[in-house]
CSV table of C-alpha atoms in Angstrom, one decimal:
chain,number,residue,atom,x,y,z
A,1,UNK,CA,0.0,0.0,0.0
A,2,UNK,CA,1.0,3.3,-0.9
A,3,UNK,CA,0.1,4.9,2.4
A,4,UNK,CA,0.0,2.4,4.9
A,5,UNK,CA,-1.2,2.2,8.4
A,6,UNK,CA,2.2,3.4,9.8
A,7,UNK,CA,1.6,6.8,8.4
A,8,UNK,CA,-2.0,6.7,9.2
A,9,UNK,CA,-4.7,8.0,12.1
A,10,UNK,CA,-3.2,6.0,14.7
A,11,UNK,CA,0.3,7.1,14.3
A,12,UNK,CA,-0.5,10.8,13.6
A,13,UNK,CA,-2.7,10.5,17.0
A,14,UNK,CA,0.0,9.6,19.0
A,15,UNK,CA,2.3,12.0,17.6
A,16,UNK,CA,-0.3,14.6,18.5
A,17,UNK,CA,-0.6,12.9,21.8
A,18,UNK,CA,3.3,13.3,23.0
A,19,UNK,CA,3.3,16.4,21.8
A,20,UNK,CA,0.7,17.3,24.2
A,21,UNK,CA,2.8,15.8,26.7
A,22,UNK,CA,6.3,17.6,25.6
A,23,UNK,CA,4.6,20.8,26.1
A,24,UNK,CA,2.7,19.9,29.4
A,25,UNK,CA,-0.5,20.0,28.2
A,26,UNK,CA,-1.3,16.4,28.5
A,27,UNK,CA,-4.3,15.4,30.7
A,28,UNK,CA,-7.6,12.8,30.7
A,29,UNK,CA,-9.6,15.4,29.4
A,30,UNK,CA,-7.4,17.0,26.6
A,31,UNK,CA,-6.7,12.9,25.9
A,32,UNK,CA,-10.1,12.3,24.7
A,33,UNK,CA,-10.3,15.2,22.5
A,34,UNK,CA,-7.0,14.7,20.7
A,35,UNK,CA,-8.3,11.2,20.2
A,36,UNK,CA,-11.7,12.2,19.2
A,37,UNK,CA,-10.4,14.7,16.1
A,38,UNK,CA,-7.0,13.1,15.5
A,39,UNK,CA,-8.2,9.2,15.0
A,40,UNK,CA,-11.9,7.3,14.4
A,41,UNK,CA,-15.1,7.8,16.3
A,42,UNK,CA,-14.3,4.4,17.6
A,43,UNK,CA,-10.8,5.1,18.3
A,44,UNK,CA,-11.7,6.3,22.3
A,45,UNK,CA,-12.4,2.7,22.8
A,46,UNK,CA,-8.7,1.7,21.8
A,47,UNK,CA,-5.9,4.8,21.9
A,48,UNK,CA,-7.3,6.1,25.1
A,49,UNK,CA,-7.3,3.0,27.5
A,50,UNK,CA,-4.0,1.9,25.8
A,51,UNK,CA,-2.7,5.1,26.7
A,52,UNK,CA,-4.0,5.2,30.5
A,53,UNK,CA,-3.0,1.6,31.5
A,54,UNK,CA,0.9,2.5,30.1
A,55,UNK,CA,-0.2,-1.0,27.3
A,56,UNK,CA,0.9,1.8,24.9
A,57,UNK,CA,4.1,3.1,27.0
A,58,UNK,CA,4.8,6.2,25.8
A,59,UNK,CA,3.0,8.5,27.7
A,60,UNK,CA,3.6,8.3,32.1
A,61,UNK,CA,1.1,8.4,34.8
A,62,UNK,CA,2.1,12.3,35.6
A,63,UNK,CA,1.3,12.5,31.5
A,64,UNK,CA,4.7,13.6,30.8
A,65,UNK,CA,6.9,11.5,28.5
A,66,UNK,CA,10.4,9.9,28.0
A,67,UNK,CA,10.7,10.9,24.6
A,68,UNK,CA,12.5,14.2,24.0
A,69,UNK,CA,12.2,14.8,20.1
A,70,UNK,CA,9.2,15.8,18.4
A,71,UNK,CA,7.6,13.3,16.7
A,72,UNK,CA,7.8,13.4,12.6
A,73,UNK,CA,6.8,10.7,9.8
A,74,UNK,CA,8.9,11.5,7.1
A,75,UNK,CA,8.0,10.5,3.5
A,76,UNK,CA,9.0,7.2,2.4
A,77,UNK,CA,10.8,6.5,-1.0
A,78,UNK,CA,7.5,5.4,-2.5
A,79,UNK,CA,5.5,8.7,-1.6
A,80,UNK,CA,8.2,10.6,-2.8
A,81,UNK,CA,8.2,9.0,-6.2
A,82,UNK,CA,4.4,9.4,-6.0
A,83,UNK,CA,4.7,13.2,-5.6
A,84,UNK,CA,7.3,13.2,-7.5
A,85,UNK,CA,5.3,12.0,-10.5
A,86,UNK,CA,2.2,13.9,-9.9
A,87,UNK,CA,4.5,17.1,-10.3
A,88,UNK,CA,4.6,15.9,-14.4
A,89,UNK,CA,1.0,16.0,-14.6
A,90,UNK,CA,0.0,19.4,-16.1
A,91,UNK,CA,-3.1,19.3,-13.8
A,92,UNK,CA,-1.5,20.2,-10.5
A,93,UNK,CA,-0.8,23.9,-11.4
A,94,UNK,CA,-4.2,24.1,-10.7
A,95,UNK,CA,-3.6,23.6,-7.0
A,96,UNK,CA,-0.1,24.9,-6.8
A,97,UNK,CA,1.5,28.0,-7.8
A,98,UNK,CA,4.5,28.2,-9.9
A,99,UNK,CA,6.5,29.2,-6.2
A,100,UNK,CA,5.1,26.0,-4.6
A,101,UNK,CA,5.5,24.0,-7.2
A,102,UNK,CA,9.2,25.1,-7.5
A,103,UNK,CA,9.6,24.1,-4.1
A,104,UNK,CA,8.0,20.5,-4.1
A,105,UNK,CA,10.5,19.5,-7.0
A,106,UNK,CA,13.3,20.7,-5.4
A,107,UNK,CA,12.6,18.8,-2.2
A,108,UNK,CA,11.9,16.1,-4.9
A,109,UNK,CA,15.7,16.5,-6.4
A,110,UNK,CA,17.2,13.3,-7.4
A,111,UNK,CA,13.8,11.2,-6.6
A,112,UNK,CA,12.9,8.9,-9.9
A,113,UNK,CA,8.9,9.3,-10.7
A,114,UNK,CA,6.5,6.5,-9.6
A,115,UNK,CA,5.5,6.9,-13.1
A,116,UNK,CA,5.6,9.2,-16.4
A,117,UNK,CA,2.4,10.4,-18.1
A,118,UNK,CA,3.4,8.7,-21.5
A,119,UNK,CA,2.9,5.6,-19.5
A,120,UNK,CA,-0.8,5.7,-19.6
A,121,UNK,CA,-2.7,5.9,-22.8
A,122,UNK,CA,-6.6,6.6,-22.5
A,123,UNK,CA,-7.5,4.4,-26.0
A,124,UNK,CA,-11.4,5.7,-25.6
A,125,UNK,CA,-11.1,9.2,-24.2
A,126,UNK,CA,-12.4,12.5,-26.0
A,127,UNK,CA,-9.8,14.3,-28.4
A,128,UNK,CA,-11.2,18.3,-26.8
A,129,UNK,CA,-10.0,18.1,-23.8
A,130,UNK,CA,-9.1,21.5,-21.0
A,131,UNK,CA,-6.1,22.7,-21.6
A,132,UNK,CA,-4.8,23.1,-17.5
A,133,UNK,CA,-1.9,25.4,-19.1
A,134,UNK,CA,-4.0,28.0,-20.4
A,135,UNK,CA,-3.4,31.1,-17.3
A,136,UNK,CA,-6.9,32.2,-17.9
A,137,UNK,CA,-8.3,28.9,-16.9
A,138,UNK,CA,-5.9,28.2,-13.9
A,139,UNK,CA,-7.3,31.3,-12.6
A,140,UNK,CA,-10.8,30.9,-13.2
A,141,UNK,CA,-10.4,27.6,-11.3
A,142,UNK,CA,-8.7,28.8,-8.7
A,143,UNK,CA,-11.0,30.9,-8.1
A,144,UNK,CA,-14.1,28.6,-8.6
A,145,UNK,CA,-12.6,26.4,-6.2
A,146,UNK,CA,-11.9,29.2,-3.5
A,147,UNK,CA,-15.7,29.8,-4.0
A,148,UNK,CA,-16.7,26.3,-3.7
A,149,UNK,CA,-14.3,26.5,0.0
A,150,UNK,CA,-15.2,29.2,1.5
A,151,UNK,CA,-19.5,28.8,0.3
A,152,UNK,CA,-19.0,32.1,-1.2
A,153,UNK,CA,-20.8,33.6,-4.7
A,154,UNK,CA,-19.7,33.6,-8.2
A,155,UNK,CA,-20.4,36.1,-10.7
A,156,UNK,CA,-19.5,33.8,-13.9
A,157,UNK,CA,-19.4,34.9,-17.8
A,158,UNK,CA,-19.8,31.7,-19.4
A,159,UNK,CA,-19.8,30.7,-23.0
A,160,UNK,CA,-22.6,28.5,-24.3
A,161,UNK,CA,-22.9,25.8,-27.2
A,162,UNK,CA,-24.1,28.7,-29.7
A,163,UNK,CA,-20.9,30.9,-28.5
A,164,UNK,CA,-22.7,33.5,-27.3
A,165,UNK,CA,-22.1,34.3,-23.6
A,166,UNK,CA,-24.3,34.9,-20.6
A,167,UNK,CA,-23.4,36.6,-17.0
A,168,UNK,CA,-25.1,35.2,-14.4
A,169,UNK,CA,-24.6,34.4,-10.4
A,170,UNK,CA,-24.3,31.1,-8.2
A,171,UNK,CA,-23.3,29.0,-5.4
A,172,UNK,CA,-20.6,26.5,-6.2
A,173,UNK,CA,-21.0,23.1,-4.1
A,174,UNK,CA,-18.4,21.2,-6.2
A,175,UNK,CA,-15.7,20.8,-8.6
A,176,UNK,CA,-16.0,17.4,-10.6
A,177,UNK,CA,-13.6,15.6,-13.1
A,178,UNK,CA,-14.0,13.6,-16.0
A,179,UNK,CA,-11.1,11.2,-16.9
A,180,UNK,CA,-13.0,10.0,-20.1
A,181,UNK,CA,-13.2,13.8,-20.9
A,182,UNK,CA,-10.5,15.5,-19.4
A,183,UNK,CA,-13.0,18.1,-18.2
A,184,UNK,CA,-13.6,19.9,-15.2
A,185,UNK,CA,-17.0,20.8,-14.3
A,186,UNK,CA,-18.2,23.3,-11.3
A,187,UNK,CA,-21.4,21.8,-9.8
A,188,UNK,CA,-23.6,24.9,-8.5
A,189,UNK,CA,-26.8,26.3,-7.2
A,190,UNK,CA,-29.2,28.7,-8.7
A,191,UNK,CA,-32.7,29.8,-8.1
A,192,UNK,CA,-33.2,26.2,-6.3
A,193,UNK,CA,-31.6,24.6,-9.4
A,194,UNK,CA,-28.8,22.5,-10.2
A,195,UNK,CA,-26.8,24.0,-12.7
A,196,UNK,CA,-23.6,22.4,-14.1
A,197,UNK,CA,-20.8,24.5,-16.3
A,198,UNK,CA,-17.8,23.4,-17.8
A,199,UNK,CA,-14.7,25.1,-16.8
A,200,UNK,CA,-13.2,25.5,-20.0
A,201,UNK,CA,-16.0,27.4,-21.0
A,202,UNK,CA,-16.0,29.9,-18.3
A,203,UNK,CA,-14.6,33.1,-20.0
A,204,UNK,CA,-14.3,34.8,-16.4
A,205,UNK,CA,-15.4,34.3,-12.8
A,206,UNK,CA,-15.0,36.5,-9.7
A,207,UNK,CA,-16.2,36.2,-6.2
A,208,UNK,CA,-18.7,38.7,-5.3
A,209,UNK,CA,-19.7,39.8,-2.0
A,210,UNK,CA,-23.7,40.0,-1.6
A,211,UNK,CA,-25.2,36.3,-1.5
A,212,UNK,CA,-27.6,37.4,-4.3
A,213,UNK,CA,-31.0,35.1,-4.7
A,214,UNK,CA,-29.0,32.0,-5.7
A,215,UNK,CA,-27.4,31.6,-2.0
A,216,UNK,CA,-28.8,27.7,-2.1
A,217,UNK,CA,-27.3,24.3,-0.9
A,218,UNK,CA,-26.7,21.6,-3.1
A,219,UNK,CA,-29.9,19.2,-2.3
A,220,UNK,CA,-28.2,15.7,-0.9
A,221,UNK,CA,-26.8,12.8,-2.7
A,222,UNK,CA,-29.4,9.6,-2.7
A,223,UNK,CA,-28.5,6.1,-4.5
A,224,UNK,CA,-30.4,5.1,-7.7
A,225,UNK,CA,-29.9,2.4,-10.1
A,226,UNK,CA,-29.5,1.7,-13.2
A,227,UNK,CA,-29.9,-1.3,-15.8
A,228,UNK,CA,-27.9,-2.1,-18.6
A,229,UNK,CA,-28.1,-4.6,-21.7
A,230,UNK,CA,-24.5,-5.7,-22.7
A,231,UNK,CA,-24.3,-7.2,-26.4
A,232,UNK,CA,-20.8,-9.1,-25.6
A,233,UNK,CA,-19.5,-8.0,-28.8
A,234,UNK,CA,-15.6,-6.7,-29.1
A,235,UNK,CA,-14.9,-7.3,-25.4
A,236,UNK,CA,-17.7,-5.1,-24.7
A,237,UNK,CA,-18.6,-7.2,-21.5
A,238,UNK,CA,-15.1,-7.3,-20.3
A,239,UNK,CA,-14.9,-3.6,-21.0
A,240,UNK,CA,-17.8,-2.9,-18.9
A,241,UNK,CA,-16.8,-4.7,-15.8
A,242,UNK,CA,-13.3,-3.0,-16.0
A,243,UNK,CA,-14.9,1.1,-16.8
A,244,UNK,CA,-17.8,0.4,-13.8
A,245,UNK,CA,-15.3,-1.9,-11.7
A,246,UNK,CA,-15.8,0.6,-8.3
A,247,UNK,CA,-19.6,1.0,-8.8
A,248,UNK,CA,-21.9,-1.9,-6.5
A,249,UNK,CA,-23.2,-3.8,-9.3
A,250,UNK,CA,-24.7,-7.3,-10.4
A,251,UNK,CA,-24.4,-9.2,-13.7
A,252,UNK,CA,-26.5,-11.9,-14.8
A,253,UNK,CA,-26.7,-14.1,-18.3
A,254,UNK,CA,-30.1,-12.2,-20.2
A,255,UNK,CA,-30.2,-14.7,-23.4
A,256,UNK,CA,-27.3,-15.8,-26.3
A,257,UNK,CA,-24.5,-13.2,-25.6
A,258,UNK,CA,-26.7,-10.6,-24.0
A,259,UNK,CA,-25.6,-9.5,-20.0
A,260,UNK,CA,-27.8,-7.7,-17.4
A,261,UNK,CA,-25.8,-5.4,-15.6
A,262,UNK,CA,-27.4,-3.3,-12.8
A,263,UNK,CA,-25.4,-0.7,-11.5
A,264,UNK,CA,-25.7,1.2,-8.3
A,265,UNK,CA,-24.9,5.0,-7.9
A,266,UNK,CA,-24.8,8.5,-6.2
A,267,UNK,CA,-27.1,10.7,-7.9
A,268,UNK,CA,-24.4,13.6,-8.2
A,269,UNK,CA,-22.5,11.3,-10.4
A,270,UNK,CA,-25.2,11.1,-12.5
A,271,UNK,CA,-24.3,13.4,-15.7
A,272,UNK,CA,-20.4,11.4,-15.6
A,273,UNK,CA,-22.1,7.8,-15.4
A,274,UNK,CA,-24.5,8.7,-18.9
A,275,UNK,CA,-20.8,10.1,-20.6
A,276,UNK,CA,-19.7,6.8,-19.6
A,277,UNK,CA,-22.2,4.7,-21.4
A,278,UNK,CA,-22.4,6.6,-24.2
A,279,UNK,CA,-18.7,5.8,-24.8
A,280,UNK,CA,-19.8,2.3,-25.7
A,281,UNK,CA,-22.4,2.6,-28.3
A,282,UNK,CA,-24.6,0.4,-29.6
A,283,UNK,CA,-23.1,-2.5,-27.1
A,284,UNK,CA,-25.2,-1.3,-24.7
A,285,UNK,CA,-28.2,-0.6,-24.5
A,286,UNK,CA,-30.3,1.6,-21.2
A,287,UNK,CA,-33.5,-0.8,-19.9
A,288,UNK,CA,-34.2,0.8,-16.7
A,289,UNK,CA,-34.9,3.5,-15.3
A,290,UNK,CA,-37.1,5.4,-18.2
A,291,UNK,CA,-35.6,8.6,-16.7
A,292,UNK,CA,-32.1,7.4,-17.3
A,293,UNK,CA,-32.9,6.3,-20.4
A,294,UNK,CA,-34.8,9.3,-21.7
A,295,UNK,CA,-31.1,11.2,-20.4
A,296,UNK,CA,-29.0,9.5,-22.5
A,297,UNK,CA,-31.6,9.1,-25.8
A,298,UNK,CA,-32.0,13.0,-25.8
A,299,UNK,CA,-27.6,13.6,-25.6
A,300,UNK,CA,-27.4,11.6,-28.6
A,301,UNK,CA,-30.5,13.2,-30.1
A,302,UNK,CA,-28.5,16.9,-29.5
A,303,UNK,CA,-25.2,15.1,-31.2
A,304,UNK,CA,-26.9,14.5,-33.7
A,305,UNK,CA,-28.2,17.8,-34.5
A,306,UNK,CA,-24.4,19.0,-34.0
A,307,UNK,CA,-23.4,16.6,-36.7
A,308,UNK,CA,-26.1,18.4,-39.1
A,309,UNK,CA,-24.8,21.9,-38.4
């Protein structure tokens, strides 16, 4: 693993915990709360007993401690590597600024990449996708995303399918990505309505300060299902196992060479799960819900009136 338990909750608790202890803050009481926001909810039942009894024994019965360096869980070769190959993606300069960037790979000197981007190849994604280079779109996203952090309003000028562009105002809940597109898209709220824009096509954005009449909450996730008809043709059911591997799912045999595959998923990921099935054309084919279906009958509908124009 990656990250493994060693540099996980528990060990980050206790470092927390003889910290407390170095400084002479340590008590029952102050205990329990490190435990409670450093580890899991569960994690009172365990740490804190362990702790008290000396099974653990790092902290005394005075709550001092015999260890006189500050506790620090330095990366291991693997994360480094890790970083050091997310520092090639062209995506992180979205998060990072050229400064902190700079830093990370110098503290990265002489560490060989995990992996190189030329090392995957996406054999079914879309040809248009962002450009993460571009500075306008680093800062418009940057900007989205300080919105979507801190709940505040957007004032965004976006540019539509027709190319003309409208202003208006929202409340970002969330930034989504699409692998198969290469896409970012800024889920928000308006007027009580979910509205979703992509962020290439957001010629400007800024954060305003009055909340405006779009000041709503994104309505909560629920679970819904969906069914599938797989025509095993071309690897297609292979393909579909591996592209909806992480959803809860269950296949059965429907008749010669036809599979049933019902899918279970969160409602938000809606709009990425129809891109998704689309990618596979007529090898599958939507049976249930009629909702779903009617989704992904009128995006092909609206290619298709592309392709005439």
């Amino acid at each position: 693993m990656l990250f493994s338990e060693i540099y996980g909750a528990y060990y980050n608790t206790m470092a927390a915990i003889i910290r407390a202890a170095q400084e002479g803050s340590l008590d029952s009481d102050s205990l329990f709360d490190i435990v409670c926001k450093s580890a899991f909810p569960e994690s009172v039942l365990t740490i804190v007993p362990a702790v008290e009894n000396g099974n653990w024994p790092l902290i005394k019965k005075d709550w001092t401690t015999n260890i006189h360096h500050t506790p620090s869980q330095p990366l291991s070769i693997l994360q480094k590597r890790w970083l050091k190959a997310l520092c090639a993606n062209p995506r992180i300069r979205l998060f990072l600024n050229d400064d902190e960037l700079a830093r990370l790979e110098e503290s990265l000197s002489g560490t060989e990449p995990l992996f190189r981007p030329e090392d995957f190849h996406l054999y079914d994604a879309y040809s248009d996708a962002d450009d993460f280079t571009v500075a306008g779109y680093i800062e418009n996203f940057r900007t989205a995303l300080q919105a979507v952090h801190e709940k505040r309003i957007l004032r965004i000028e976006y540019r539509g399918r027709d190319g003309r562009t409208k202003k208006f105002s929202c409340q970002p809940c969330k930034m989504e990505y699409s692998e198969k597109d290469g896409k970012f898209r800024l889920v928000s709220m308006r007027k009580h309505h979910r509205i979703t824009c992509n962020m290439g096509r957001i010629t400007d954005c800024r954060i305003v300060q009055s909340p405006d009449e779009c000041a709503d909450e994104l309505s909560p996730s629920e679970n819904r299902t969906v069914t599938l008809e797989i025509y095993d043709e071309r690897k297609a059911l292979e393909r579909a196992m591996y592209e909806f591997a992480h959803f809860e799912k269950s296949c059965i045999p429907a008749g010669d060479g036809v599979y049933r595959l019902t899918l279970t998923y969160d409602s938000r990921d809606e709009t990425e799960l129809v891109i998704r099935v689309l990618a596979f054309g007529p090898m599958v084919k939507v049976t249930a819900p009629a909702a779903f279906a009617a989704i992904v009958k009128d995006r092909i509908l609206r290619q298709l009136e592309l392709m005439k124009e």
